[in-house]
Coordinates of C-alpha atoms in Angstrom, one line a residue:
M1 CA 88.6 -7.4 13.2
N2 CA 87.6 -11.0 12.6
Q3 CA 84.0 -10.0 12.0
N4 CA 85.0 -7.3 9.6
R5 CA 87.2 -9.8 7.7
V6 CA 84.2 -12.2 7.3
Q7 CA 81.9 -9.4 6.1
A8 CA 84.5 -8.2 3.6
S9 CA 85.0 -11.7 2.2
E10 CA 81.3 -12.2 1.7
V11 CA 81.0 -9.1 -0.5
A12 CA 81.7 -10.3 -4.1
P13 CA 83.2 -7.7 -6.4
R14 CA 81.0 -6.5 -9.2
A15 CA 81.6 -8.4 -12.4
G16 CA 82.7 -6.5 -15.4
L17 CA 81.5 -7.3 -18.9
A18 CA 84.8 -9.1 -19.7
D19 CA 84.1 -11.6 -16.9
I20 CA 80.8 -12.7 -18.4
S21 CA 81.3 -12.2 -22.1
I22 CA 81.3 -15.1 -24.5
L23 CA 82.7 -13.1 -27.5
A24 CA 85.8 -11.1 -28.3
N25 CA 86.4 -8.4 -30.8
A26 CA 82.7 -7.4 -30.7
S27 CA 80.9 -4.7 -32.5
L28 CA 77.4 -3.3 -32.9
T29 CA 76.1 -1.8 -36.1
S30 CA 72.8 -0.8 -37.6
V31 CA 72.2 -2.8 -40.7
T32 CA 69.9 -0.1 -42.2
G33 CA 72.1 2.8 -41.3
T34 CA 72.1 5.1 -38.3
D35 CA 69.8 7.8 -39.8
M36 CA 66.3 6.5 -39.0
T37 CA 63.3 6.9 -41.4
S38 CA 59.8 6.3 -40.2
N39 CA 57.6 3.5 -41.7
A40 CA 54.0 3.8 -42.9
Q41 CA 52.7 3.7 -39.3
G42 CA 55.0 6.5 -38.2
N43 CA 57.3 4.1 -36.3
Y44 CA 61.0 3.1 -36.7
D45 CA 62.2 -0.4 -37.8
L46 CA 65.5 -1.3 -36.2
A47 CA 68.0 -4.0 -37.4
L48 CA 70.9 -4.0 -35.0
K49 CA 73.7 -6.5 -35.6
Y50 CA 76.0 -7.6 -32.8
S51 CA 79.1 -9.5 -34.0
G52 CA 82.2 -11.1 -32.5
T53 CA 84.4 -14.2 -32.2
G54 CA 83.8 -16.9 -29.6
L55 CA 86.2 -17.0 -26.7
A56 CA 88.3 -20.2 -26.2
S57 CA 86.6 -21.0 -23.0
V58 CA 83.1 -21.1 -24.4
G59 CA 81.8 -24.6 -24.8
V60 CA 78.6 -26.2 -26.1
A61 CA 76.8 -26.3 -22.7
D62 CA 77.8 -22.8 -21.6
K63 CA 75.0 -20.2 -21.4
K64 CA 74.8 -18.0 -24.5
V65 CA 72.7 -14.9 -24.1
L66 CA 72.6 -11.9 -26.4
V67 CA 71.4 -8.7 -24.6
Y68 CA 70.5 -5.3 -26.0
A69 CA 70.3 -2.5 -23.5
L70 CA 67.9 0.2 -24.5
P71 CA 68.4 3.8 -23.5
A72 CA 65.7 5.8 -21.6
E73 CA 64.5 7.3 -24.9
L74 CA 63.5 3.9 -26.2
Q75 CA 62.3 2.2 -23.0
G76 CA 58.6 1.4 -23.3
K77 CA 58.7 2.3 -27.0
V78 CA 59.0 -1.2 -28.4
V79 CA 56.0 -2.0 -30.7
G80 CA 55.0 -5.6 -31.5
G81 CA 57.8 -7.5 -29.9
A82 CA 61.2 -8.5 -31.3
T83 CA 63.2 -11.3 -32.9
V84 CA 66.9 -12.1 -33.3
D85 CA 68.6 -13.8 -36.2
I86 CA 71.4 -15.9 -34.8
D87 CA 74.3 -16.9 -37.2
A88 CA 77.0 -18.8 -35.4
N89 CA 79.9 -20.5 -37.2
L90 CA 81.3 -23.5 -35.4
L91 CA 84.9 -24.4 -35.2
P92 CA 85.9 -27.7 -36.9
I93 CA 86.6 -30.8 -34.8
T94 CA 88.0 -34.3 -35.3
P95 CA 85.0 -36.6 -34.7
G96 CA 87.0 -39.7 -33.9
D97 CA 89.0 -38.0 -31.1
I98 CA 86.1 -37.1 -28.8
P99 CA 86.6 -38.7 -25.4
G100 CA 84.0 -41.3 -24.7
V101 CA 83.8 -42.0 -28.4
K102 CA 87.5 -42.5 -29.1
V103 CA 87.8 -45.9 -27.4
L104 CA 85.0 -47.5 -29.4
F105 CA 86.1 -45.7 -32.5
D106 CA 89.7 -47.0 -32.2
A107 CA 88.4 -50.6 -31.5
L108 CA 86.3 -50.4 -34.7
G109 CA 89.4 -49.3 -36.5
V110 CA 91.2 -52.5 -35.5
T111 CA 88.4 -54.7 -36.8
I112 CA 88.3 -52.7 -40.0
N113 CA 92.0 -53.1 -40.6
T114 CA 91.8 -56.9 -39.8
L115 CA 89.0 -57.4 -42.3
N116 CA 90.6 -55.2 -44.9
A117 CA 93.8 -57.3 -44.9
V118 CA 91.7 -60.3 -45.9
L119 CA 88.9 -58.7 -47.9
P120 CA 89.5 -55.2 -49.2
I121 CA 86.8 -52.8 -48.1
P122 CA 88.0 -49.4 -49.5
S123 CA 84.8 -47.5 -48.9
V124 CA 84.7 -48.4 -45.2
V125 CA 88.4 -47.6 -44.8
A126 CA 88.0 -44.2 -46.5
A127 CA 84.9 -43.3 -44.4
F128 CA 86.7 -44.3 -41.2
N129 CA 89.9 -42.4 -42.1
Q130 CA 87.9 -39.3 -42.8
L131 CA 86.6 -39.3 -39.2
K132 CA 90.2 -39.1 -38.1
T133 CA 90.6 -35.8 -39.9
V134 CA 89.3 -32.3 -39.0
Q135 CA 85.6 -31.9 -40.0
N136 CA 83.6 -28.7 -40.4
L137 CA 80.3 -28.6 -38.4
G138 CA 78.9 -25.7 -40.4
A139 CA 76.9 -22.8 -39.0
Y140 CA 73.9 -22.6 -36.7
Q141 CA 71.3 -20.2 -38.3
K142 CA 67.9 -19.5 -36.8
T143 CA 65.5 -16.7 -36.0
L144 CA 64.4 -16.7 -32.3
P145 CA 61.8 -14.7 -30.4
A146 CA 63.4 -12.2 -28.1
V147 CA 62.2 -11.1 -24.7
V148 CA 61.5 -7.5 -23.9
S149 CA 61.9 -7.0 -20.2
A150 CA 58.9 -5.8 -18.2
D151 CA 60.7 -2.5 -17.4
G152 CA 61.6 -2.0 -21.1
K153 CA 65.3 -1.7 -20.4
T154 CA 66.5 -4.8 -22.2
I155 CA 65.8 -7.1 -25.2
S156 CA 67.4 -10.5 -24.8
V157 CA 67.5 -13.9 -26.3
E158 CA 69.1 -17.1 -25.0
F159 CA 70.2 -19.7 -27.7
T160 CA 72.1 -22.2 -25.5
Q161 CA 69.8 -25.2 -26.0
E162 CA 69.1 -24.6 -29.7
L163 CA 72.8 -24.3 -30.5
S164 CA 73.6 -27.4 -28.5
E165 CA 71.0 -29.4 -30.4
Y166 CA 72.5 -28.2 -33.7
V167 CA 76.0 -29.2 -32.6
H168 CA 74.8 -32.7 -31.6
Q169 CA 73.1 -33.3 -34.9
A170 CA 76.0 -31.9 -37.0
Y171 CA 78.5 -34.2 -35.1
V172 CA 76.3 -37.2 -35.6
A173 CA 76.0 -36.4 -39.3
T174 CA 79.7 -36.8 -39.8
F175 CA 79.4 -40.5 -39.1
G176 CA 76.8 -41.0 -41.9
S177 CA 79.2 -42.1 -44.5
L178 CA 80.8 -44.7 -42.2
R179 CA 77.5 -46.1 -41.2
A180 CA 76.3 -46.4 -44.8
A181 CA 79.5 -48.1 -45.9
I182 CA 79.4 -50.7 -43.1
D183 CA 75.7 -51.4 -43.7
A184 CA 76.5 -52.2 -47.3
L185 CA 78.8 -55.1 -46.4
Q186 CA 77.2 -58.4 -47.4
G187 CA 77.9 -62.1 -47.4
G188 CA 81.5 -63.3 -47.1
N189 CA 83.0 -66.8 -46.9
V190 CA 83.9 -69.0 -44.0
V191 CA 87.0 -66.8 -43.4
T192 CA 85.6 -63.4 -43.9
K193 CA 82.0 -63.7 -42.6
P194 CA 83.1 -63.9 -38.9
L195 CA 85.3 -60.9 -39.5
I196 CA 82.3 -59.0 -41.1
D197 CA 80.1 -59.9 -38.2
G198 CA 82.7 -58.8 -35.7
L199 CA 83.1 -55.5 -37.6
K200 CA 79.4 -54.8 -37.5
L201 CA 79.2 -55.7 -33.8
A202 CA 82.0 -53.2 -33.0
A203 CA 80.2 -50.6 -35.2
D204 CA 76.9 -51.2 -33.4
K205 CA 78.6 -50.4 -30.1
L206 CA 80.0 -47.1 -31.5
F207 CA 76.7 -46.1 -33.2
D208 CA 74.7 -46.8 -30.0
V209 CA 76.7 -44.0 -28.4
I210 CA 76.3 -41.8 -31.4
E211 CA 72.5 -42.3 -31.2
L212 CA 72.6 -41.3 -27.6
I213 CA 74.4 -38.1 -28.5
A214 CA 71.8 -37.4 -31.2
S215 CA 68.9 -37.8 -28.9
G216 CA 70.4 -35.8 -26.1
G217 CA 70.7 -38.9 -23.9
S218 CA 74.4 -38.5 -23.4
D219 CA 76.5 -35.5 -22.4
I220 CA 79.7 -37.0 -23.8
L221 CA 79.9 -34.3 -26.5
D222 CA 79.1 -31.4 -24.2
L223 CA 81.9 -32.5 -21.8
A224 CA 84.3 -32.9 -24.6
L225 CA 83.5 -29.6 -26.3
N226 CA 83.8 -27.5 -23.2
G227 CA 85.7 -24.9 -25.0
N228 CA 86.8 -23.7 -28.5
I229 CA 83.4 -24.3 -30.2
L230 CA 82.3 -20.9 -31.4
G231 CA 83.9 -19.2 -34.3
D232 CA 82.6 -15.9 -35.7
M233 CA 79.0 -15.2 -34.8
N234 CA 76.4 -12.5 -35.0
G235 CA 72.9 -11.8 -33.8
T236 CA 70.7 -9.3 -35.5
L237 CA 67.9 -7.8 -33.5
H238 CA 64.7 -6.9 -35.4
T239 CA 62.2 -4.7 -33.6
T240 CA 60.1 -1.6 -34.1
V241 CA 60.0 1.4 -31.8
S242 CA 57.7 4.4 -31.7
D243 CA 59.0 8.0 -31.9
P244 CA 61.5 8.4 -29.1
G245 CA 60.9 12.1 -28.9
A246 CA 64.7 12.7 -29.1
A247 CA 67.2 13.5 -31.8
S248 CA 69.3 10.4 -31.0
A249 CA 69.4 7.3 -28.9
T250 CA 72.3 5.0 -28.1
V251 CA 71.7 1.2 -27.9
K252 CA 74.4 -1.0 -26.3
A253 CA 74.8 -4.8 -26.5
G254 CA 76.8 -7.7 -25.1
A255 CA 76.9 -11.5 -25.5
I256 CA 77.1 -13.0 -22.0
N257 CA 77.1 -16.4 -20.2
N258 CA 74.3 -15.5 -17.8
A259 CA 70.6 -15.8 -18.5
L260 CA 69.8 -13.8 -15.3
I261 CA 70.1 -10.1 -16.3
S262 CA 70.7 -8.6 -12.8
A263 CA 71.2 -4.9 -12.1
D264 CA 75.0 -5.5 -12.1
V265 CA 74.9 -7.3 -15.5
L266 CA 72.8 -4.5 -17.0
T267 CA 75.2 -1.9 -15.6
A268 CA 78.1 -3.7 -17.1
I269 CA 76.5 -3.8 -20.5
E270 CA 75.4 -0.2 -20.3
Q271 CA 79.0 0.9 -19.3
E272 CA 81.1 -1.5 -21.4
G273 CA 78.9 -2.9 -24.1
E274 CA 79.3 -2.2 -27.8
A275 CA 77.3 0.9 -28.8
V276 CA 75.5 2.3 -31.8
T277 CA 73.8 5.7 -31.9
L278 CA 70.6 6.0 -33.9
N279 CA 69.6 9.4 -35.3
F280 CA 65.9 10.3 -35.4
P281 CA 64.3 13.1 -37.4
T282 CA 64.2 16.3 -35.3
T283 CA 61.1 17.5 -37.1
A284 CA 58.1 15.7 -35.8
V285 CA 56.5 13.3 -38.3
N286 CA 52.8 13.4 -38.9
P287 CA 51.8 9.7 -39.1
I288 CA 48.4 10.4 -40.6
E289 CA 49.5 13.0 -43.1
N290 CA 49.0 10.7 -46.0
Y291 CA 46.3 8.5 -44.5
D292 CA 43.0 8.5 -46.4
V293 CA 40.1 9.2 -43.9
A294 CA 37.0 8.0 -45.8
A295 CA 33.7 9.8 -45.7
P296 CA 31.0 8.3 -43.6
V297 CA 27.7 6.9 -44.9
I298 CA 24.6 8.1 -43.1
T299 CA 21.6 5.8 -42.8
Q300 CA 18.6 7.7 -44.3
P301 CA 17.0 9.7 -41.4
V302 CA 13.2 9.7 -41.1
A303 CA 10.9 12.2 -39.4
G304 CA 10.1 11.1 -35.9
Q305 CA 13.4 9.3 -35.3
T306 CA 15.4 10.4 -32.3
Q307 CA 18.8 9.0 -33.4
V308 CA 20.9 9.0 -36.5
A309 CA 23.3 6.1 -37.5
G310 CA 26.2 5.8 -39.9
Q311 CA 29.3 3.9 -40.8
V312 CA 32.7 4.4 -42.4
T313 CA 35.1 1.9 -44.0
L314 CA 38.5 2.5 -42.3
T315 CA 41.3 2.5 -44.8
Q316 CA 44.0 -0.2 -44.1
P317 CA 46.6 -0.2 -42.8
I318 CA 45.7 2.1 -39.9
P319 CA 48.8 4.0 -38.5
D320 CA 49.5 2.8 -34.9
R321 CA 47.8 4.6 -32.1
T322 CA 45.3 6.3 -34.4
T323 CA 41.8 6.7 -33.1
F324 CA 38.6 7.8 -34.8
E325 CA 35.4 9.6 -33.9
A326 CA 32.3 10.8 -35.8
V327 CA 31.4 14.4 -35.5
V328 CA 27.7 14.9 -36.3
T329 CA 26.1 18.3 -36.9
L330 CA 22.5 18.4 -35.8
P331 CA 19.7 20.5 -37.4
D332 CA 20.1 23.3 -34.8
G333 CA 23.8 23.6 -35.7
S334 CA 25.1 21.9 -32.6
T335 CA 27.6 19.1 -32.9
K336 CA 28.1 15.8 -31.1
N337 CA 31.2 13.7 -31.1
V338 CA 31.1 9.9 -30.6
P339 CA 33.9 7.3 -30.9
L340 CA 33.7 4.9 -33.8
A341 CA 32.9 1.2 -32.9
A342 CA 35.5 -1.4 -34.1
D343 CA 33.4 -2.0 -37.3
G344 CA 33.3 1.7 -38.1
T345 CA 29.7 2.3 -37.0
F346 CA 28.3 5.2 -34.9
V347 CA 25.0 6.3 -33.4
V348 CA 24.1 9.8 -32.2
D349 CA 21.0 11.0 -30.3
T350 CA 19.4 13.8 -32.2
G351 CA 16.0 14.5 -30.6
S352 CA 12.9 14.1 -32.6
L353 CA 13.6 14.8 -36.3
V354 CA 11.3 16.8 -38.6
D355 CA 10.8 16.3 -42.3
G356 CA 13.2 18.6 -44.4
Q357 CA 15.8 19.1 -41.7
T358 CA 19.5 18.3 -42.6
I359 CA 22.1 16.4 -40.7
S360 CA 25.8 16.2 -41.6
A361 CA 28.7 14.0 -40.4
K362 CA 32.4 13.6 -40.8
V363 CA 35.1 11.3 -39.3
V364 CA 38.1 12.7 -37.5
A365 CA 41.3 10.6 -37.2
T366 CA 43.6 11.5 -34.3
N367 CA 47.2 10.4 -33.7
G368 CA 49.0 12.2 -30.9
T369 CA 48.7 15.9 -31.6
Y370 CA 47.7 15.4 -35.2
T371 CA 44.2 15.2 -36.6
K372 CA 42.7 14.7 -40.0
D373 CA 39.1 15.1 -41.2
S374 CA 37.2 13.1 -43.8
P375 CA 34.9 14.7 -46.4
I376 CA 31.5 15.8 -45.0
T377 CA 28.4 13.7 -45.7
T378 CA 25.0 15.4 -45.6
A379 CA 21.5 13.8 -45.3
T380 CA 18.0 15.3 -45.4
V381 CA 15.3 14.1 -43.2
T382 CA 12.4 12.6 -45.1
A383 CA 8.7 12.2 -44.0
A384 CA 7.9 8.9 -42.4
P385 CA 6.1 6.6 -44.9
I386 CA 2.3 6.1 -44.4
E387 CA 1.7 2.4 -43.7
N388 CA -1.5 0.6 -44.8
P389 CA -2.7 -1.2 -41.6
I390 CA -4.7 -3.7 -43.6
A391 CA -2.2 -4.4 -46.4
D392 CA -1.6 -7.9 -45.1
Y393 CA -5.0 -8.5 -43.6
N394 CA -6.9 -11.5 -45.2
V395 CA -10.5 -10.5 -46.0
A396 CA -12.5 -13.7 -46.2
T397 CA -15.1 -14.4 -49.0
P398 CA -18.7 -13.9 -47.8
S399 CA -21.5 -16.4 -48.2
V400 CA -25.1 -15.4 -49.1
A401 CA -28.2 -17.0 -47.8
P402 CA -30.3 -18.7 -50.4
L403 CA -32.6 -16.3 -52.3
T404 CA -36.1 -16.9 -53.6
A405 CA -38.2 -14.8 -56.0
G406 CA -39.8 -11.9 -54.1
D407 CA -37.3 -11.7 -51.3
P408 CA -37.0 -8.0 -50.1
E409 CA -33.5 -8.3 -48.7
I410 CA -30.2 -10.1 -49.0
T411 CA -28.5 -11.7 -45.9
G412 CA -25.2 -13.5 -45.5
Q413 CA -22.2 -14.3 -43.3
V414 CA -18.5 -13.7 -43.5
T415 CA -15.7 -15.0 -41.2
L416 CA -13.8 -12.1 -39.7
N417 CA -10.2 -13.2 -39.4
Q418 CA -8.5 -12.4 -36.1
P419 CA -6.8 -10.2 -35.0
I420 CA -8.6 -7.4 -36.7
P421 CA -6.4 -4.3 -37.2
L422 CA -7.5 -1.4 -34.9
G423 CA -10.0 1.0 -36.5
T424 CA -11.0 -1.5 -39.2
T425 CA -14.7 -1.6 -40.3
F426 CA -16.5 -3.9 -42.7
E427 CA -19.4 -3.6 -45.1
A428 CA -21.1 -6.0 -47.5
V429 CA -21.7 -4.8 -51.1
A430 CA -24.4 -6.7 -53.1
T431 CA -24.5 -6.3 -56.9
L432 CA -28.0 -6.7 -58.2
P433 CA -29.1 -8.1 -61.6
D434 CA -29.4 -4.6 -63.1
G435 CA -25.9 -3.7 -62.0
S436 CA -26.9 -1.5 -59.1
Q437 CA -25.3 -2.1 -55.7
L438 CA -26.7 -2.2 -52.2
T439 CA -24.5 -1.9 -49.1
G440 CA -25.0 -3.3 -45.6
T441 CA -23.0 -3.1 -42.4
V442 CA -21.2 -6.3 -41.3
E443 CA -21.9 -6.9 -37.7
S444 CA -19.3 -8.0 -35.1
D445 CA -20.4 -11.7 -35.6
G446 CA -19.9 -11.4 -39.3
T447 CA -23.5 -11.3 -40.4
F448 CA -24.8 -8.7 -42.8
K449 CA -28.1 -7.6 -44.4
S450 CA -28.7 -5.6 -47.6
A451 CA -32.3 -4.1 -47.6
G452 CA -34.2 -2.4 -50.4
V453 CA -34.2 -5.2 -52.9
D454 CA -36.8 -5.0 -55.6
Q455 CA -38.8 -8.1 -56.4
L456 CA -36.3 -10.7 -57.6
A457 CA -37.3 -13.1 -60.4
A458 CA -36.3 -16.7 -60.5
G459 CA -33.0 -17.3 -62.3
Q460 CA -31.5 -13.9 -61.6
T461 CA -28.0 -13.6 -60.1
V462 CA -26.9 -11.5 -57.1
T463 CA -23.2 -11.2 -56.2
N464 CA -21.9 -10.1 -52.8
G465 CA -18.4 -8.7 -51.8

């Protein structure tokens, strides 16, 4: 029996949502309405606002976590992450009454009253008295990145630290007027100067503590504000989901004091959290129905090539989960499909192409079960251009051996630049004084001879090329 009692005492009862909640009178609504409309990418943008009023027991240092529990229809469907807009109104406080500050604050009040009796300091008195009244700390407003759980069941955001830092800064700001008024005190006579110095010394002791609170070096404020700090607050989840494949999906939410979302915590939110049901179109939406699939451009095919290349400019924005492939129709009527590269290019093996054949291509976009074709582009194979193998070859200028009257032939030399294009031959052409021409073969060493010259006379000119 004793053993059974021990075992029973070690089994903690499952916490309900009320045991871990930080807000009362909560509600969950869809800012954009509950009838969902798809965006340009065929997805659905959600804006879910969870609102409530802070419980009296919730202090500055208490954990503050907003959790959205996604139903099975939306799990794994979050596209591009999520953010939450936090808007938390803080309850007013009396700055001078904070334990740990009050002793120094009251001591400063004594020195202020003493100096004021001798030398009126109305601005200091007014600023001091204001800190003895209730002051508004304003509202914490910030957009925070949310965490989508690995299993896709929750989206959550913790804002404990950010809110705490805001409260510290807002509290410190209430002392700004008093600090400025005291800093403005100057001079004094033999009677008042010691009182002014004593007031500033007392103020320095107070402001040293205030600076510690501002920097996070003191937990005085956190200990003092261990309850009754949150007023009305809300957190609006912004995220995008793909088509859930269902007519409706119910999201639930809760604001809790535990950053660890255990199975029990998730169950509590799923069973007791505030709920909103979102309605999705029952008729499937074609995400590429209005998407412009551009026609591809085919690089001019040339006879003898064994591939054809092309490119297409993909219209932006591209609907999510859309893929593209090029479908090329070859001269024999067969087709080949290849995925587009990231830059929209594609290459297809064709076999050796022949002048006059035609090739066509189109781009097919696919999204789920939907497809959409681009216009078809057709190209005709052209003959390969004939290249001149000696177009860029430098033919050197020949030199002719000296001639004398009566020589029967012309000889000379030319430098044959290397490398010599394959199949290239050379001949020397001599133009005689009467305009006739003689030719001679240029040997491999660059020498040449033009025979059959009639008797040359002195002073005549012979040209060679």
